[in-house]
Amino acid sequence: KAGVTQTPRYLIKTRGQQVTLSCSPISGHRSVSWYQQTPGQGLQFLFEYFSETQRNKGNFPGRFSGRQFSNSRSEMNVSTLELGDSALYLCASSLGGTSSGNTIYFGEGSWLTVV
Amino acid sequence: QQQVKQSPQSLIVQKGGISIINCAYENTAFDYFPWYQQFPGKGPALLIAIRPDVSEKKEGRFTISFNKSAKQFSLHIMDSQPGDSATYFCAASKDGATNKLIFGTGTLLAVQP
């Protein structure tokens, strides 16, 4: 069974540009969430999508957005990139029931460097 | 109220020793407490998780101890091995917020041979 797949794995962007990251969840998983990991702030929740609807949102500016498609694949977009957006962006998927405790599986992440 | 505090920041243990990592939380609505292990260049992987109705859970060499009244939980790694060298994160979430994990700051564990 394939795990959570994220593309691209590495990318370099210039300040002011925008970037789109892609995530394919584990087959059958309907919940996809995104996290930002930096040395300074650690792992921070960005947002979660379930059945194409945003179900939870973290404390990030509106430049960070996402969406989920009918096949559960998800994309996140960051517009007007800033140097501080340089981070590892992790996608995670789960079956997505309403109770906590669903095992959450993470992908290997997309390394974004903003120069 | 959403914080999860983790200590120590780094830990060095001899092979065969016990590694202990502690976490404390503030939000009493949290009802799910997983621990994740992350190797360099990889995403976090679930190690073990516990709910507040249980005081201890053991899976192989990994044990979670949970103290609801103190709002603290800890990970014990018995017979630590060099292959356990990684960063460990505690986390918490609450019912109705399934994939919204609040993570601790991480502990870098080095197990010396």
PDB file of C-alpha atoms in Angstrom:
ATOM      1  CA  LYS A   1       0.000   0.000   0.000  1.00  0.00           C
ATOM      2  CA  ALA A   2       1.543   3.284  -1.071  1.00  0.00           C
ATOM      3  CA  GLY A   3       2.122   5.909   1.573  1.00  0.00           C
ATOM      4  CA  VAL A   4       1.459   9.619   1.452  1.00  0.00           C
ATOM      5  CA  THR A   5       3.175  11.026  -1.617  1.00  0.00           C
ATOM      6  CA  GLN A   6       4.286  14.624  -1.865  1.00  0.00           C
ATOM      7  CA  THR A   7       5.618  16.462  -4.875  1.00  0.00           C
ATOM      8  CA  PRO A   8       7.912  18.145  -5.504  1.00  0.00           C
ATOM      9  CA  ARG A   9      10.374  17.049  -2.834  1.00  0.00           C
ATOM     10  CA  TYR A  10      12.633  20.056  -3.204  1.00  0.00           C
ATOM     11  CA  LEU A  11      12.135  23.464  -4.698  1.00  0.00           C
ATOM     12  CA  ILE A  12      13.662  26.907  -4.643  1.00  0.00           C
ATOM     13  CA  LYS A  13      11.563  30.006  -5.189  1.00  0.00           C
ATOM     14  CA  THR A  14      12.195  33.729  -5.196  1.00  0.00           C
ATOM     15  CA  ARG A  15      10.530  36.174  -2.817  1.00  0.00           C
ATOM     16  CA  GLY A  16       7.241  37.378  -4.181  1.00  0.00           C
ATOM     17  CA  GLN A  17       6.594  34.269  -6.242  1.00  0.00           C
ATOM     18  CA  GLN A  18       3.940  31.706  -5.477  1.00  0.00           C
ATOM     19  CA  VAL A  19       4.242  27.973  -5.052  1.00  0.00           C
ATOM     20  CA  THR A  20       1.910  24.993  -5.259  1.00  0.00           C
ATOM     21  CA  LEU A  21       2.631  21.752  -3.462  1.00  0.00           C
ATOM     22  CA  SER A  22       0.832  18.520  -4.136  1.00  0.00           C
ATOM     23  CA  CYS A  23      -0.158  15.616  -1.925  1.00  0.00           C
ATOM     24  CA  SER A  24      -1.628  12.214  -2.703  1.00  0.00           C
ATOM     25  CA  PRO A  25      -3.035  10.566   0.428  1.00  0.00           C
ATOM     26  CA  ILE A  26      -3.067   6.880   1.206  1.00  0.00           C
ATOM     27  CA  SER A  27      -5.740   5.125  -0.807  1.00  0.00           C
ATOM     28  CA  GLY A  28      -9.057   5.289   1.013  1.00  0.00           C
ATOM     29  CA  HIS A  29      -8.064   8.177   3.250  1.00  0.00           C
ATOM     30  CA  ARG A  30     -10.419  11.114   3.008  1.00  0.00           C
ATOM     31  CA  SER A  31      -8.717  13.523   5.365  1.00  0.00           C
ATOM     32  CA  VAL A  32      -5.641  15.446   4.316  1.00  0.00           C
ATOM     33  CA  SER A  33      -3.872  17.972   6.467  1.00  0.00           C
ATOM     34  CA  TRP A  34      -0.835  20.150   6.007  1.00  0.00           C
ATOM     35  CA  TYR A  35       1.876  21.129   8.454  1.00  0.00           C
ATOM     36  CA  GLN A  36       4.805  23.497   8.293  1.00  0.00           C
ATOM     37  CA  GLN A  37       8.036  22.425   9.975  1.00  0.00           C
ATOM     38  CA  THR A  38      10.808  24.913  10.736  1.00  0.00           C
ATOM     39  CA  PRO A  39      13.710  24.795  13.205  1.00  0.00           C
ATOM     40  CA  GLY A  40      12.362  27.825  15.025  1.00  0.00           C
ATOM     41  CA  GLN A  41       8.625  27.129  15.173  1.00  0.00           C
ATOM     42  CA  GLY A  42       8.604  23.341  14.996  1.00  0.00           C
ATOM     43  CA  LEU A  43       5.620  21.533  13.540  1.00  0.00           C
ATOM     44  CA  GLN A  44       2.635  23.775  13.028  1.00  0.00           C
ATOM     45  CA  PHE A  45      -0.782  22.846  11.693  1.00  0.00           C
ATOM     46  CA  LEU A  46      -1.823  24.717   8.569  1.00  0.00           C
ATOM     47  CA  PHE A  47      -5.202  23.268   7.596  1.00  0.00           C
ATOM     48  CA  GLU A  48      -7.178  20.088   7.127  1.00  0.00           C
ATOM     49  CA  TYR A  49      -9.483  19.025   4.336  1.00  0.00           C
ATOM     50  CA  PHE A  50     -12.097  16.335   4.436  1.00  0.00           C
ATOM     51  CA  SER A  51     -14.283  15.468   1.458  1.00  0.00           C
ATOM     52  CA  GLU A  52     -13.164  18.617  -0.368  1.00  0.00           C
ATOM     53  CA  THR A  53     -14.116  20.899   2.539  1.00  0.00           C
ATOM     54  CA  GLN A  54     -11.754  22.706   4.856  1.00  0.00           C
ATOM     55  CA  ARG A  55     -12.500  21.335   8.290  1.00  0.00           C
ATOM     56  CA  ASN A  56      -9.817  22.985  10.414  1.00  0.00           C
ATOM     57  CA  LYS A  57      -7.474  25.886   9.964  1.00  0.00           C
ATOM     58  CA  GLY A  58      -4.334  26.892  11.801  1.00  0.00           C
ATOM     59  CA  ASN A  59      -3.054  30.339  12.569  1.00  0.00           C
ATOM     60  CA  PHE A  60      -1.413  31.246   9.264  1.00  0.00           C
ATOM     61  CA  PRO A  61      -1.959  34.284   7.022  1.00  0.00           C
ATOM     62  CA  GLY A  62      -4.289  34.150   4.058  1.00  0.00           C
ATOM     63  CA  ARG A  63      -1.324  33.729   1.722  1.00  0.00           C
ATOM     64  CA  PHE A  64      -1.493  30.065   2.663  1.00  0.00           C
ATOM     65  CA  SER A  65      -4.370  28.249   1.053  1.00  0.00           C
ATOM     66  CA  GLY A  66      -5.305  24.766   0.049  1.00  0.00           C
ATOM     67  CA  ARG A  67      -7.855  22.623  -1.614  1.00  0.00           C
ATOM     68  CA  GLN A  68      -8.861  19.029  -1.947  1.00  0.00           C
ATOM     69  CA  PHE A  69     -10.114  17.284  -5.017  1.00  0.00           C
ATOM     70  CA  SER A  70     -12.798  14.651  -5.345  1.00  0.00           C
ATOM     71  CA  ASN A  71     -10.145  11.902  -5.395  1.00  0.00           C
ATOM     72  CA  SER A  72      -8.843  13.212  -2.016  1.00  0.00           C
ATOM     73  CA  ARG A  73      -5.639  14.543  -3.522  1.00  0.00           C
ATOM     74  CA  SER A  74      -4.749  17.920  -2.107  1.00  0.00           C
ATOM     75  CA  GLU A  75      -2.744  20.960  -3.035  1.00  0.00           C
ATOM     76  CA  MET A  76      -1.521  23.819  -0.944  1.00  0.00           C
ATOM     77  CA  ASN A  77      -0.551  27.185  -2.320  1.00  0.00           C
ATOM     78  CA  VAL A  78       1.556  29.937  -0.851  1.00  0.00           C
ATOM     79  CA  SER A  79       1.365  33.285  -2.586  1.00  0.00           C
ATOM     80  CA  THR A  80       3.739  36.229  -2.345  1.00  0.00           C
ATOM     81  CA  LEU A  81       6.476  34.132  -0.826  1.00  0.00           C
ATOM     82  CA  GLU A  82       8.558  35.528   2.014  1.00  0.00           C
ATOM     83  CA  LEU A  83      11.958  34.369   3.237  1.00  0.00           C
ATOM     84  CA  GLY A  84      10.286  33.093   6.404  1.00  0.00           C
ATOM     85  CA  ASP A  85       8.206  30.665   4.370  1.00  0.00           C
ATOM     86  CA  SER A  86      11.291  28.523   3.856  1.00  0.00           C
ATOM     87  CA  ALA A  87      10.347  25.261   5.541  1.00  0.00           C
ATOM     88  CA  LEU A  88       9.515  21.618   5.209  1.00  0.00           C
ATOM     89  CA  TYR A  89       5.855  21.301   4.294  1.00  0.00           C
ATOM     90  CA  LEU A  90       4.357  18.035   5.401  1.00  0.00           C
ATOM     91  CA  CYS A  91       1.168  16.472   4.216  1.00  0.00           C
ATOM     92  CA  ALA A  92      -0.644  13.934   6.364  1.00  0.00           C
ATOM     93  CA  SER A  93      -3.608  11.720   5.725  1.00  0.00           C
ATOM     94  CA  SER A  94      -6.013   9.646   7.765  1.00  0.00           C
ATOM     95  CA  LEU A  95      -9.318   7.902   7.376  1.00  0.00           C
ATOM     96  CA  GLY A  96     -10.784  11.043   8.847  1.00  0.00           C
ATOM     97  CA  GLY A  97     -13.498  10.008  11.237  1.00  0.00           C
ATOM     98  CA  THR A  98     -14.961  12.555  13.589  1.00  0.00           C
ATOM     99  CA  SER A  99     -13.169  11.201  16.642  1.00  0.00           C
ATOM    100  CA  SER A 100      -9.571  11.895  17.423  1.00  0.00           C
ATOM    101  CA  GLY A 101      -7.346   8.885  17.483  1.00  0.00           C
ATOM    102  CA  ASN A 102      -7.334   8.143  13.793  1.00  0.00           C
ATOM    103  CA  THR A 103      -3.796   7.223  12.898  1.00  0.00           C
ATOM    104  CA  ILE A 104      -2.260  10.062  10.968  1.00  0.00           C
ATOM    105  CA  TYR A 105       0.339   9.182   8.366  1.00  0.00           C
ATOM    106  CA  PHE A 106       2.827  11.751   7.163  1.00  0.00           C
ATOM    107  CA  GLY A 107       4.546  12.076   3.831  1.00  0.00           C
ATOM    108  CA  GLU A 108       8.244  12.860   3.525  1.00  0.00           C
ATOM    109  CA  GLY A 109       7.541  16.502   2.848  1.00  0.00           C
ATOM    110  CA  SER A 110       8.368  19.180   0.346  1.00  0.00           C
ATOM    111  CA  TRP A 111      11.417  21.254   1.136  1.00  0.00           C
ATOM    112  CA  LEU A 112      10.796  24.865   0.119  1.00  0.00           C
ATOM    113  CA  THR A 113      13.614  27.382   0.057  1.00  0.00           C
ATOM    114  CA  VAL A 114      12.761  31.007  -0.605  1.00  0.00           C
ATOM    115  CA  VAL A 115      15.653  33.201  -1.744  1.00  0.00           C
TER     116      VAL A 115
ATOM    117  CA  GLN B   1      -4.181  27.004  26.066  1.00  0.00           C
ATOM    118  CA  GLN B   2      -3.159  25.121  22.953  1.00  0.00           C
ATOM    119  CA  GLN B   3       0.442  24.553  23.972  1.00  0.00           C
ATOM    120  CA  VAL B   4       2.228  21.290  24.468  1.00  0.00           C
ATOM    121  CA  LYS B   5       5.548  21.702  26.260  1.00  0.00           C
ATOM    122  CA  GLN B   6       8.241  19.109  25.691  1.00  0.00           C
ATOM    123  CA  SER B   7      11.520  18.439  27.475  1.00  0.00           C
ATOM    124  CA  PRO B   8      14.397  17.908  27.248  1.00  0.00           C
ATOM    125  CA  GLN B   9      15.384  19.546  23.993  1.00  0.00           C
ATOM    126  CA  SER B  10      18.141  16.979  23.510  1.00  0.00           C
ATOM    127  CA  LEU B  11      19.112  13.764  25.182  1.00  0.00           C
ATOM    128  CA  ILE B  12      22.153  11.506  25.073  1.00  0.00           C
ATOM    129  CA  VAL B  13      21.737   7.943  26.292  1.00  0.00           C
ATOM    130  CA  GLN B  14      24.059   4.970  26.308  1.00  0.00           C
ATOM    131  CA  LYS B  15      23.074   1.874  24.393  1.00  0.00           C
ATOM    132  CA  GLY B  16      20.877  -0.301  26.569  1.00  0.00           C
ATOM    133  CA  GLY B  17      19.793   2.612  28.741  1.00  0.00           C
ATOM    134  CA  ILE B  18      16.356   4.139  29.230  1.00  0.00           C
ATOM    135  CA  SER B  19      15.387   7.279  27.336  1.00  0.00           C
ATOM    136  CA  ILE B  20      12.707   9.417  28.950  1.00  0.00           C
ATOM    137  CA  ILE B  21      10.996  12.357  27.256  1.00  0.00           C
ATOM    138  CA  ASN B  22       8.359  14.432  28.992  1.00  0.00           C
ATOM    139  CA  CYS B  23       5.441  16.521  27.797  1.00  0.00           C
ATOM    140  CA  ALA B  24       2.911  18.724  29.530  1.00  0.00           C
ATOM    141  CA  TYR B  25      -0.286  20.168  28.148  1.00  0.00           C
ATOM    142  CA  GLU B  26      -2.709  22.857  29.206  1.00  0.00           C
ATOM    143  CA  ASN B  27      -5.929  22.212  27.343  1.00  0.00           C
ATOM    144  CA  THR B  28      -8.026  19.690  29.253  1.00  0.00           C
ATOM    145  CA  ALA B  29     -10.089  19.109  26.108  1.00  0.00           C
ATOM    146  CA  PHE B  30      -7.220  17.156  24.582  1.00  0.00           C
ATOM    147  CA  ASP B  31      -8.099  13.488  24.471  1.00  0.00           C
ATOM    148  CA  TYR B  32      -5.520  11.892  22.218  1.00  0.00           C
ATOM    149  CA  PHE B  33      -1.777  11.935  22.780  1.00  0.00           C
ATOM    150  CA  PRO B  34       0.485  10.412  20.125  1.00  0.00           C
ATOM    151  CA  TRP B  35       4.252  10.265  19.950  1.00  0.00           C
ATOM    152  CA  TYR B  36       6.018  10.595  16.629  1.00  0.00           C
ATOM    153  CA  GLN B  37       9.531   9.643  15.604  1.00  0.00           C
ATOM    154  CA  GLN B  38      11.282  11.535  12.836  1.00  0.00           C
ATOM    155  CA  PHE B  39      14.524  10.632  11.111  1.00  0.00           C
ATOM    156  CA  PRO B  40      16.437  13.217   9.071  1.00  0.00           C
ATOM    157  CA  GLY B  41      14.878  13.734   5.659  1.00  0.00           C
ATOM    158  CA  LYS B  42      11.748  11.797   6.574  1.00  0.00           C
ATOM    159  CA  GLY B  43       8.282  12.686   7.727  1.00  0.00           C
ATOM    160  CA  PRO B  44       7.177  11.937  11.292  1.00  0.00           C
ATOM    161  CA  ALA B  45       6.025   8.377  11.911  1.00  0.00           C
ATOM    162  CA  LEU B  46       3.584   7.373  14.639  1.00  0.00           C
ATOM    163  CA  LEU B  47       5.240   5.395  17.428  1.00  0.00           C
ATOM    164  CA  ILE B  48       2.573   4.970  20.043  1.00  0.00           C
ATOM    165  CA  ALA B  49      -0.475   6.850  21.272  1.00  0.00           C
ATOM    166  CA  ILE B  50      -2.644   6.989  24.379  1.00  0.00           C
ATOM    167  CA  ARG B  51      -5.989   8.309  25.555  1.00  0.00           C
ATOM    168  CA  PRO B  52      -6.575   9.882  29.006  1.00  0.00           C
ATOM    169  CA  ASP B  53      -8.601   6.944  30.304  1.00  0.00           C
ATOM    170  CA  VAL B  54      -5.431   4.839  30.400  1.00  0.00           C
ATOM    171  CA  SER B  55      -2.444   5.564  32.636  1.00  0.00           C
ATOM    172  CA  GLU B  56       0.084   3.510  30.731  1.00  0.00           C
ATOM    173  CA  LYS B  57       0.458   1.895  27.343  1.00  0.00           C
ATOM    174  CA  LYS B  58       3.300  -0.313  26.220  1.00  0.00           C
ATOM    175  CA  GLU B  59       4.292  -1.408  22.741  1.00  0.00           C
ATOM    176  CA  GLY B  60       7.530  -3.309  22.585  1.00  0.00           C
ATOM    177  CA  ARG B  61      10.315  -1.160  23.996  1.00  0.00           C
ATOM    178  CA  PHE B  62       8.137   1.976  23.957  1.00  0.00           C
ATOM    179  CA  THR B  63       5.898   2.964  26.863  1.00  0.00           C
ATOM    180  CA  ILE B  64       3.707   6.003  27.385  1.00  0.00           C
ATOM    181  CA  SER B  65       2.935   7.015  30.952  1.00  0.00           C
ATOM    182  CA  PHE B  66       0.007   9.383  31.389  1.00  0.00           C
ATOM    183  CA  ASN B  67      -0.864  11.504  34.422  1.00  0.00           C
ATOM    184  CA  LYS B  68      -4.214  13.152  33.820  1.00  0.00           C
ATOM    185  CA  SER B  69      -4.296  15.168  37.052  1.00  0.00           C
ATOM    186  CA  ALA B  70      -0.868  16.639  36.371  1.00  0.00           C
ATOM    187  CA  LYS B  71      -1.619  17.049  32.662  1.00  0.00           C
ATOM    188  CA  GLN B  72       1.630  15.335  31.803  1.00  0.00           C
ATOM    189  CA  PHE B  73       2.673  12.377  29.712  1.00  0.00           C
ATOM    190  CA  SER B  74       6.000  10.823  28.944  1.00  0.00           C
ATOM    191  CA  LEU B  75       7.677   8.425  26.551  1.00  0.00           C
ATOM    192  CA  HIS B  76      10.019   5.783  27.874  1.00  0.00           C
ATOM    193  CA  ILE B  77      12.294   3.914  25.476  1.00  0.00           C
ATOM    194  CA  MET B  78      13.683   0.826  27.149  1.00  0.00           C
ATOM    195  CA  ASP B  79      16.941  -0.791  26.062  1.00  0.00           C
ATOM    196  CA  SER B  80      17.699   2.177  23.809  1.00  0.00           C
ATOM    197  CA  GLN B  81      19.540   1.339  20.603  1.00  0.00           C
ATOM    198  CA  PRO B  82      21.627   3.459  18.211  1.00  0.00           C
ATOM    199  CA  GLY B  83      18.849   2.971  15.660  1.00  0.00           C
ATOM    200  CA  ASP B  84      16.519   4.876  17.988  1.00  0.00           C
ATOM    201  CA  SER B  85      18.558   8.031  17.416  1.00  0.00           C
ATOM    202  CA  ALA B  86      16.022  10.446  15.975  1.00  0.00           C
ATOM    203  CA  THR B  87      13.852  13.407  16.905  1.00  0.00           C
ATOM    204  CA  TYR B  88      10.784  12.588  18.983  1.00  0.00           C
ATOM    205  CA  PHE B  89       7.676  14.712  19.098  1.00  0.00           C
ATOM    206  CA  CYS B  90       4.784  14.488  21.480  1.00  0.00           C
ATOM    207  CA  ALA B  91       1.456  15.797  20.269  1.00  0.00           C
ATOM    208  CA  ALA B  92      -2.140  16.245  21.346  1.00  0.00           C
ATOM    209  CA  SER B  93      -5.494  16.613  19.689  1.00  0.00           C
ATOM    210  CA  LYS B  94      -9.114  16.760  20.722  1.00  0.00           C
ATOM    211  CA  ASP B  95     -12.283  15.131  19.564  1.00  0.00           C
ATOM    212  CA  GLY B  96     -13.741  16.769  16.505  1.00  0.00           C
ATOM    213  CA  ALA B  97     -10.375  18.094  15.400  1.00  0.00           C
ATOM    214  CA  THR B  98      -9.063  14.904  13.919  1.00  0.00           C
ATOM    215  CA  ASN B  99      -5.911  15.823  12.062  1.00  0.00           C
ATOM    216  CA  LYS B 100      -5.183  18.991  13.989  1.00  0.00           C
ATOM    217  CA  LEU B 101      -2.272  17.881  16.082  1.00  0.00           C
ATOM    218  CA  ILE B 102      -0.585  20.307  18.444  1.00  0.00           C
ATOM    219  CA  PHE B 103       3.054  19.272  18.577  1.00  0.00           C
ATOM    220  CA  GLY B 104       5.686  19.676  21.226  1.00  0.00           C
ATOM    221  CA  THR B 105       8.985  21.246  20.233  1.00  0.00           C
ATOM    222  CA  GLY B 106      10.786  17.929  19.782  1.00  0.00           C
ATOM    223  CA  THR B 107      13.596  16.052  21.499  1.00  0.00           C
ATOM    224  CA  LEU B 108      16.733  15.065  19.650  1.00  0.00           C
ATOM    225  CA  LEU B 109      17.793  11.695  20.996  1.00  0.00           C
ATOM    226  CA  ALA B 110      21.283  10.328  20.451  1.00  0.00           C
ATOM    227  CA  VAL B 111      21.975   6.783  21.592  1.00  0.00           C
ATOM    228  CA  GLN B 112      25.679   6.152  21.901  1.00  0.00           C
ATOM    229  CA  PRO B 113      27.008   2.658  21.142  1.00  0.00           C
TER     230      PRO B 113
END
